[in-house]
Short mmCIF file of C-alpha atoms and ligand atoms in Angstrom, two decimals:
data_model
loop_
_atom_site.label_atom_id
_atom_site.label_comp_id
_atom_site.label_asym_id
_atom_site.label_seq_id
_atom_site.Cartn_x
_atom_site.Cartn_y
_atom_site.Cartn_z
CA MET R 1 0.17 -0.24 -0.72
CA SER R 2 1.17 4.00 -1.02
CA ALA R 3 1.49 6.10 1.79
CA ARG R 4 -0.84 8.22 2.75
CA PRO R 5 -1.24 11.57 2.09
CA VAL R 6 0.56 13.91 4.66
CA VAL R 7 -2.02 17.21 5.77
CA VAL R 8 -1.18 19.28 8.38
CA VAL R 9 -4.15 21.00 10.23
CA THR R 10 -3.35 24.02 11.14
CA ARG R 11 -6.50 24.35 13.89
CA ARG R 12 -8.07 21.97 16.23
CA LEU R 13 -11.09 20.79 13.84
CA PRO R 14 -14.54 20.01 15.09
CA ASP R 15 -13.68 16.25 16.13
CA ALA R 16 -15.94 14.42 13.83
CA VAL R 17 -13.84 16.04 10.83
CA HIS R 18 -10.46 14.84 13.21
CA GLU R 19 -11.33 11.56 13.42
CA ALA R 20 -12.72 12.15 8.81
CA LEU R 21 -9.02 13.58 8.17
CA ALA R 22 -7.85 9.99 10.27
CA ARG R 23 -8.64 7.97 8.37
CA GLU R 24 -8.02 8.81 5.58
CA PHE R 25 -4.86 10.23 5.75
CA ASP R 26 -1.50 11.93 7.60
CA ALA R 27 -3.51 14.00 9.43
CA ARG R 28 -0.52 15.87 11.54
CA LEU R 29 -3.83 17.23 13.51
CA ASN R 30 -3.38 20.63 15.69
CA PRO R 31 -5.67 19.62 19.08
CA GLU R 32 -3.90 22.39 21.17
CA ASP R 33 -4.67 24.21 18.47
CA ARG R 34 -1.58 26.45 18.81
CA PRO R 35 -1.44 29.05 15.95
CA LEU R 36 1.42 28.28 13.45
CA THR R 37 4.06 30.58 12.97
CA ALA R 38 5.11 31.10 9.37
CA GLU R 39 8.48 28.92 9.38
CA GLY R 40 5.43 26.00 10.99
CA LEU R 41 3.96 27.48 8.32
CA ARG R 42 7.15 26.69 5.24
CA GLU R 43 8.10 23.03 7.42
CA ALA R 44 4.93 22.45 5.81
CA VAL R 45 5.15 23.40 2.80
CA ARG R 46 7.97 21.59 2.94
CA THR R 47 7.05 18.54 4.16
CA ALA R 48 2.97 17.82 3.59
CA ASP R 49 1.52 17.79 0.82
CA ALA R 50 -1.47 18.68 1.34
CA LEU R 51 -2.48 21.66 3.58
CA LEU R 52 -5.62 23.10 5.71
CA PRO R 53 -5.25 26.47 7.34
CA THR R 54 -7.94 29.50 8.53
CA VAL R 55 -8.20 32.35 8.02
CA THR R 56 -5.34 32.92 11.36
CA ASP R 57 -3.54 30.94 8.14
CA LYS R 58 -1.01 34.06 6.04
CA VAL R 59 -0.07 31.59 3.61
CA THR R 60 1.83 34.74 1.84
CA ALA R 61 4.24 33.81 -1.03
CA ASP R 62 7.08 33.98 1.11
CA VAL R 63 5.93 30.58 3.12
CA LEU R 64 5.57 29.44 -0.45
CA SER R 65 8.24 29.56 -1.70
CA ALA R 66 10.00 27.68 0.86
CA GLU R 67 12.26 24.57 -0.97
CA PRO R 68 11.81 21.40 -1.28
CA ARG R 69 8.46 21.93 -1.89
CA ARG R 70 6.55 18.90 -0.88
CA LEU R 71 2.87 20.96 -0.86
CA LYS R 72 0.05 20.15 -3.68
CA LEU R 73 -2.62 21.33 -2.07
CA ILE R 74 -4.59 23.91 0.11
CA ALA R 75 -8.50 23.11 1.00
CA ASN R 76 -8.81 25.91 2.91
CA PHE R 77 -11.12 25.89 5.66
CA GLY R 78 -13.45 29.47 4.59
CA VAL R 79 -14.58 30.63 1.76
CA GLY R 80 -13.19 33.31 1.94
CA PHE R 81 -9.29 32.77 1.16
CA ASN R 82 -7.92 36.20 1.17
CA ASN R 83 -5.72 34.42 3.85
CA ILE R 84 -4.59 32.52 1.10
CA ASP R 85 -1.73 34.52 -1.81
CA VAL R 86 -3.01 32.66 -4.21
CA GLU R 87 -2.03 34.19 -7.61
CA ALA R 88 1.45 32.77 -5.93
CA ALA R 89 -0.28 29.61 -5.27
CA LYS R 90 -0.96 29.23 -9.16
CA ALA R 91 2.32 30.04 -10.01
CA ARG R 92 3.80 28.13 -7.96
CA GLY R 93 1.18 25.08 -8.84
CA VAL R 94 -0.08 24.74 -5.80
CA ALA R 95 -4.07 23.79 -5.77
CA VAL R 96 -5.86 25.95 -4.44
CA SER R 97 -9.70 25.14 -2.79
CA ASN R 98 -12.67 26.69 0.32
CA THR R 99 -15.73 25.50 1.05
CA PRO R 100 -18.27 27.49 0.29
CA ASP R 101 -22.74 26.58 0.21
CA VAL R 102 -22.03 25.63 4.19
CA LEU R 103 -21.99 28.23 5.64
CA THR R 104 -24.34 30.71 3.77
CA ASP R 105 -27.01 30.32 6.47
CA ALA R 106 -25.06 29.95 10.00
CA THR R 107 -23.64 33.35 8.14
CA ALA R 108 -26.73 35.15 6.78
CA ASP R 109 -28.44 34.90 10.52
CA LEU R 110 -25.42 36.21 11.70
CA ALA R 111 -25.13 39.15 9.98
CA MET R 112 -29.44 39.71 10.68
CA THR R 113 -28.28 39.92 14.10
CA LEU R 114 -26.24 42.41 14.19
CA LEU R 115 -28.02 44.54 12.65
CA LEU R 116 -31.19 43.96 15.09
CA MET R 117 -28.56 44.08 17.62
CA VAL R 118 -27.40 47.66 17.27
CA ALA R 119 -30.48 48.99 15.84
CA ARG R 120 -32.59 47.88 18.88
CA ARG R 121 -30.17 49.02 20.77
CA THR R 122 -28.90 45.13 22.22
CA GLY R 123 -25.37 45.16 22.95
CA GLU R 124 -26.35 49.10 25.28
CA GLY R 125 -29.75 47.12 27.12
CA GLU R 126 -27.42 43.84 28.00
CA ARG R 127 -24.48 45.99 29.91
CA HIS R 128 -26.86 48.17 30.90
CA VAL R 129 -28.98 44.97 33.38
CA ARG R 130 -25.69 43.59 33.59
CA GLY R 131 -23.89 46.67 35.26
CA GLY R 132 -27.10 46.25 37.77
CA GLN R 133 -28.62 50.14 36.46
CA TRP R 134 -31.63 49.81 35.35
CA THR R 135 -34.34 51.05 38.00
CA GLY R 136 -36.96 50.65 35.93
CA TRP R 137 -39.29 50.07 33.07
CA ARG R 138 -40.22 53.84 31.32
CA PRO R 139 -41.59 54.60 28.43
CA THR R 140 -38.41 56.74 26.72
CA HIS R 141 -35.37 54.68 28.33
CA MET R 142 -33.29 53.21 24.85
CA LEU R 143 -35.60 53.39 22.24
CA GLY R 144 -33.99 51.81 19.11
CA THR R 145 -34.41 52.34 15.23
CA GLN R 146 -37.67 50.39 13.98
CA VAL R 147 -36.27 47.59 11.36
CA SER R 148 -39.24 46.05 9.83
CA GLY R 149 -40.08 48.19 6.77
CA LYS R 150 -36.92 49.51 6.03
CA THR R 151 -34.47 49.21 3.75
CA ILE R 152 -30.98 47.34 3.32
CA GLY R 153 -27.94 47.30 0.35
CA LEU R 154 -25.98 45.18 0.08
CA ILE R 155 -23.40 45.84 -1.01
CA GLY R 156 -22.16 42.38 -3.31
CA MET R 157 -25.06 39.68 -3.44
CA GLY R 158 -23.38 36.61 -3.56
CA ARG R 159 -24.11 34.02 -2.13
CA ILE R 160 -24.44 34.93 1.97
CA ALA R 161 -25.75 38.62 0.98
CA ARG R 162 -29.07 37.03 -0.65
CA ALA R 163 -29.62 34.87 1.74
CA VAL R 164 -29.74 37.80 4.25
CA ALA R 165 -31.83 39.50 1.30
CA GLN R 166 -34.20 36.35 2.38
CA ARG R 167 -34.75 37.64 5.89
CA ALA R 168 -35.24 40.97 5.83
CA HIS R 169 -37.27 40.59 2.74
CA HIS R 170 -39.62 37.42 4.08
CA GLY R 171 -39.30 37.81 7.04
CA PHE R 172 -38.63 41.31 8.43
CA GLY R 173 -40.79 42.90 5.40
CA MET R 174 -37.35 44.86 4.68
CA LYS R 175 -37.45 47.01 0.51
CA VAL R 176 -34.21 45.47 -0.28
CA ILE R 177 -31.52 47.43 -3.01
CA PHE R 178 -28.15 46.23 -4.35
CA HIS R 179 -24.83 46.49 -5.97
CA ASP R 180 -22.89 43.98 -7.50
CA PRO R 181 -20.26 44.28 -10.43
CA TYR R 182 -21.37 40.68 -11.00
CA PRO R 183 -25.43 40.47 -10.03
CA PRO R 184 -27.62 37.52 -10.26
CA PRO R 185 -30.17 36.56 -13.26
CA PRO R 186 -33.20 39.25 -12.95
CA GLU R 187 -35.50 36.39 -12.01
CA VAL R 188 -33.27 35.30 -8.56
CA ALA R 189 -32.97 38.45 -7.36
CA ALA R 190 -37.04 39.83 -8.46
CA ALA R 191 -37.85 36.47 -5.71
CA LEU R 192 -35.77 37.95 -3.08
CA GLY R 193 -37.38 41.42 -3.20
CA ALA R 194 -33.74 41.98 -4.89
CA GLU R 195 -34.08 45.81 -6.46
CA PRO R 196 -30.31 46.17 -8.36
CA ARG R 197 -28.97 49.87 -7.92
CA ALA R 198 -26.25 50.82 -10.75
CA SER R 199 -23.58 51.93 -8.27
CA VAL R 200 -22.37 51.66 -4.28
CA ASP R 201 -22.62 54.51 -4.08
CA ASP R 202 -26.74 54.69 -5.31
CA VAL R 203 -26.62 51.61 -2.33
CA LEU R 204 -25.80 53.96 0.12
CA ARG R 205 -27.35 56.96 -0.49
CA GLU R 206 -30.97 54.95 -0.18
CA ALA R 207 -30.33 51.97 2.49
CA ASP R 208 -30.35 52.70 6.42
CA PHE R 209 -28.76 49.29 6.79
CA VAL R 210 -25.67 48.24 4.59
CA SER R 211 -24.45 45.50 5.03
CA LEU R 212 -21.37 44.39 3.40
CA HIS R 213 -20.81 41.07 1.81
CA CYS R 214 -17.95 41.01 -0.71
CA PRO R 215 -14.79 39.81 -1.28
CA ALA R 216 -11.16 41.29 0.90
CA THR R 217 -9.82 41.70 -2.46
CA ALA R 218 -7.13 44.87 -4.01
CA GLU R 219 -10.77 46.14 -5.77
CA THR R 220 -12.54 45.96 -2.36
CA HIS R 221 -9.88 47.15 0.63
CA HIS R 222 -11.09 49.99 1.55
CA LEU R 223 -14.13 50.26 -0.37
CA MET R 224 -15.73 51.95 3.00
CA ASN R 225 -13.32 55.38 3.40
CA ARG R 226 -14.31 58.67 4.53
CA GLU R 227 -16.34 59.86 0.85
CA ARG R 228 -18.55 56.46 1.49
CA PHE R 229 -19.28 57.08 5.03
CA GLY R 230 -20.26 60.78 3.44
CA ARG R 231 -22.75 59.16 0.98
CA MET R 232 -24.79 56.94 3.33
CA ARG R 233 -27.78 58.06 4.81
CA PRO R 234 -27.47 60.38 7.66
CA GLY R 235 -28.34 58.15 10.15
CA ALA R 236 -27.66 54.82 8.71
CA PHE R 237 -26.19 51.51 9.85
CA LEU R 238 -22.78 49.52 8.39
CA ILE R 239 -22.66 45.61 9.12
CA ASN R 240 -19.99 44.29 8.10
CA THR R 241 -19.24 40.86 8.51
CA ALA R 242 -17.24 39.97 4.97
CA ARG R 243 -14.10 41.39 5.81
CA GLY R 244 -11.93 44.19 8.27
CA ASP R 245 -9.71 45.40 5.53
CA VAL R 246 -13.43 45.81 3.55
CA VAL R 247 -13.82 48.91 5.76
CA ASP R 248 -11.28 52.16 6.92
CA GLU R 249 -11.56 51.40 10.86
CA ALA R 250 -10.34 54.74 10.83
CA GLY R 251 -13.31 56.61 8.57
CA LEU R 252 -14.99 54.36 10.22
CA VAL R 253 -14.76 55.79 13.26
CA GLU R 254 -14.59 59.77 11.74
CA ALA R 255 -18.81 58.51 10.91
CA LEU R 256 -19.55 57.43 14.43
CA GLU R 257 -17.99 59.76 16.18
CA SER R 258 -19.96 63.07 14.32
CA GLY R 259 -23.01 61.31 13.91
CA ARG R 260 -23.23 60.65 10.34
CA LEU R 261 -23.72 57.04 10.96
CA ALA R 262 -26.49 56.08 13.82
CA GLY R 263 -24.34 52.78 14.76
CA ALA R 264 -22.52 49.78 13.51
CA GLY R 265 -22.36 45.85 14.33
CA LEU R 266 -19.05 44.47 13.26
CA ASP R 267 -17.67 40.74 13.12
CA VAL R 268 -14.60 41.41 11.42
CA PHE R 269 -12.24 44.10 11.48
CA GLU R 270 -8.85 45.18 9.96
CA LYS R 271 -6.47 43.63 12.19
CA GLU R 272 -7.81 41.23 14.07
CA PRO R 273 -7.56 40.09 16.70
CA GLN R 274 -7.13 44.25 17.24
CA VAL R 275 -9.96 46.07 17.39
CA THR R 276 -9.45 50.12 17.18
CA GLN R 277 -10.05 51.44 20.49
CA ALA R 278 -12.97 54.61 19.86
CA LEU R 279 -14.63 51.67 18.93
CA VAL R 280 -14.30 49.03 21.83
CA THR R 281 -15.99 52.66 23.31
CA MET R 282 -18.85 53.38 21.31
CA ASP R 283 -22.25 52.08 23.07
CA ASN R 284 -23.63 52.29 19.04
CA VAL R 285 -21.40 49.07 18.04
CA VAL R 286 -21.69 46.00 18.35
CA LEU R 287 -18.00 43.68 17.52
CA LEU R 288 -18.64 39.80 17.80
CA PRO R 289 -14.93 38.00 17.04
CA HIS R 290 -15.25 36.87 14.08
CA LEU R 291 -18.49 34.09 14.87
CA GLY R 292 -20.07 34.74 11.25
CA SER R 293 -20.38 30.50 10.30
CA ALA R 294 -19.39 29.53 14.25
CA THR R 295 -22.11 26.94 15.25
CA GLU R 296 -21.12 23.89 15.52
CA GLU R 297 -23.04 22.41 12.72
CA THR R 298 -21.83 24.59 10.37
CA ARG R 299 -18.01 24.20 11.34
CA VAL R 300 -18.02 20.47 11.74
CA ALA R 301 -19.63 21.33 7.33
CA MET R 302 -16.65 23.52 7.03
CA GLY R 303 -13.89 20.74 7.72
CA MET R 304 -16.47 18.44 5.81
CA ARG R 305 -16.12 19.87 2.63
CA ALA R 306 -12.31 20.88 3.02
CA PHE R 307 -11.84 16.52 3.43
CA GLU R 308 -14.08 15.76 0.90
CA ASN R 309 -12.24 18.29 -1.69
CA LEU R 310 -8.87 16.43 -0.17
CA ARG R 311 -9.70 13.46 -1.29
CA LEU R 312 -11.36 14.66 -4.30
CA PHE R 313 -8.08 16.27 -4.55
CA PHE R 314 -5.36 12.77 -3.78
CA ALA R 315 -8.33 9.91 -6.31
CA GLY R 316 -7.38 12.68 -8.97
CA GLU R 317 -10.71 13.95 -9.77
CA PRO R 318 -11.25 17.58 -10.22
CA LEU R 319 -11.78 19.59 -6.30
CA ARG R 320 -15.67 20.95 -6.26
CA ASP R 321 -14.18 24.52 -5.04
CA ARG R 322 -11.40 24.81 -6.59
CA VAL R 323 -10.54 28.66 -6.71
CA VAL R 324 -7.20 28.29 -8.56
C1 LIG M 1 -14.34 31.62 8.72
C2 LIG M 1 -14.72 33.16 7.58
O1 LIG M 1 -14.56 31.16 10.45
O2 LIG M 1 -15.40 30.90 5.44
C3 LIG M 1 -14.69 31.81 5.76
O3 LIG M 1 -14.92 33.11 5.27
O4 LIG M 1 -14.85 34.38 7.44
C4 LIG M 1 -15.47 32.21 8.48
O5 LIG M 1 -16.19 30.93 7.98
C5 LIG M 1 -13.26 31.32 8.42
O6 LIG M 1 -12.74 32.11 7.34
C6 LIG M 1 -11.80 30.00 9.14
O7 LIG M 1 -11.03 30.26 8.83
#
């Protein structure tokens, strides 16, 4: 029997995924969940047939230049792959896969969670009760913003944005508008009650809630900058479950401090796990530690999807989720 492919798994994954990986491969697991250093990743490039990284592993051109290279596949745990220099991987003939579909619902649920939390001031309310400050019900206490009937503007209209549109329109009676350079077919948008707009700025001008659903690329870096915040409706809210790089956090702080924006709900940050200090002090900002896909069911499904890509690749079959 030929040796089984060596797969380096960078972080601790759910048990069911560990079991599947260990059954099929010479899986180098990380039950202690210690993040790999750049040198640890370079070592994996030299000694493993495949790498299963997460968003916390920066698979840079430098990491991929480690020689002699044994690595043939990077099976990313996550749909976003901005942690990987995919051009450098492609140039070296290293394939890359991701895990779409399986985290769509969980992430859309979290976008709605943030939207509701920030509109209804629930983080603030929680802190109020836990802090022992609640003196009793009163008609004008902690009034928030009504969600039902408002307009949500989606930047990007891929899988997750569509699932948000479904929830917002059919669940909360919201008007849904969106911009995407590669829009879905009109009948798909219509079924979600979603209307296209010609530009990001057109969405910003109209939306009460702007929710980001684009990938982090060179084009979307700081897409939401000072100028764009200035084009949002006064009193609008920003929701980000995409990637921190899409938002200029300094510009966001200014827009919140000036009162231009009423609030923000953020699951992702420019320099995770660091969070711009000014945001931490603001009561009208909800901050979550990158929990978009963090359900038991979804994290198992993501692991099994990465496993499926690994299995197909080493069986000589086409990857299900090829990135490059
Ligand atoms: C993951 C995500 O938690 O899939 C993504 O793009 O941001 C999250 O679902 C993270 O990327 C895991 O690597």
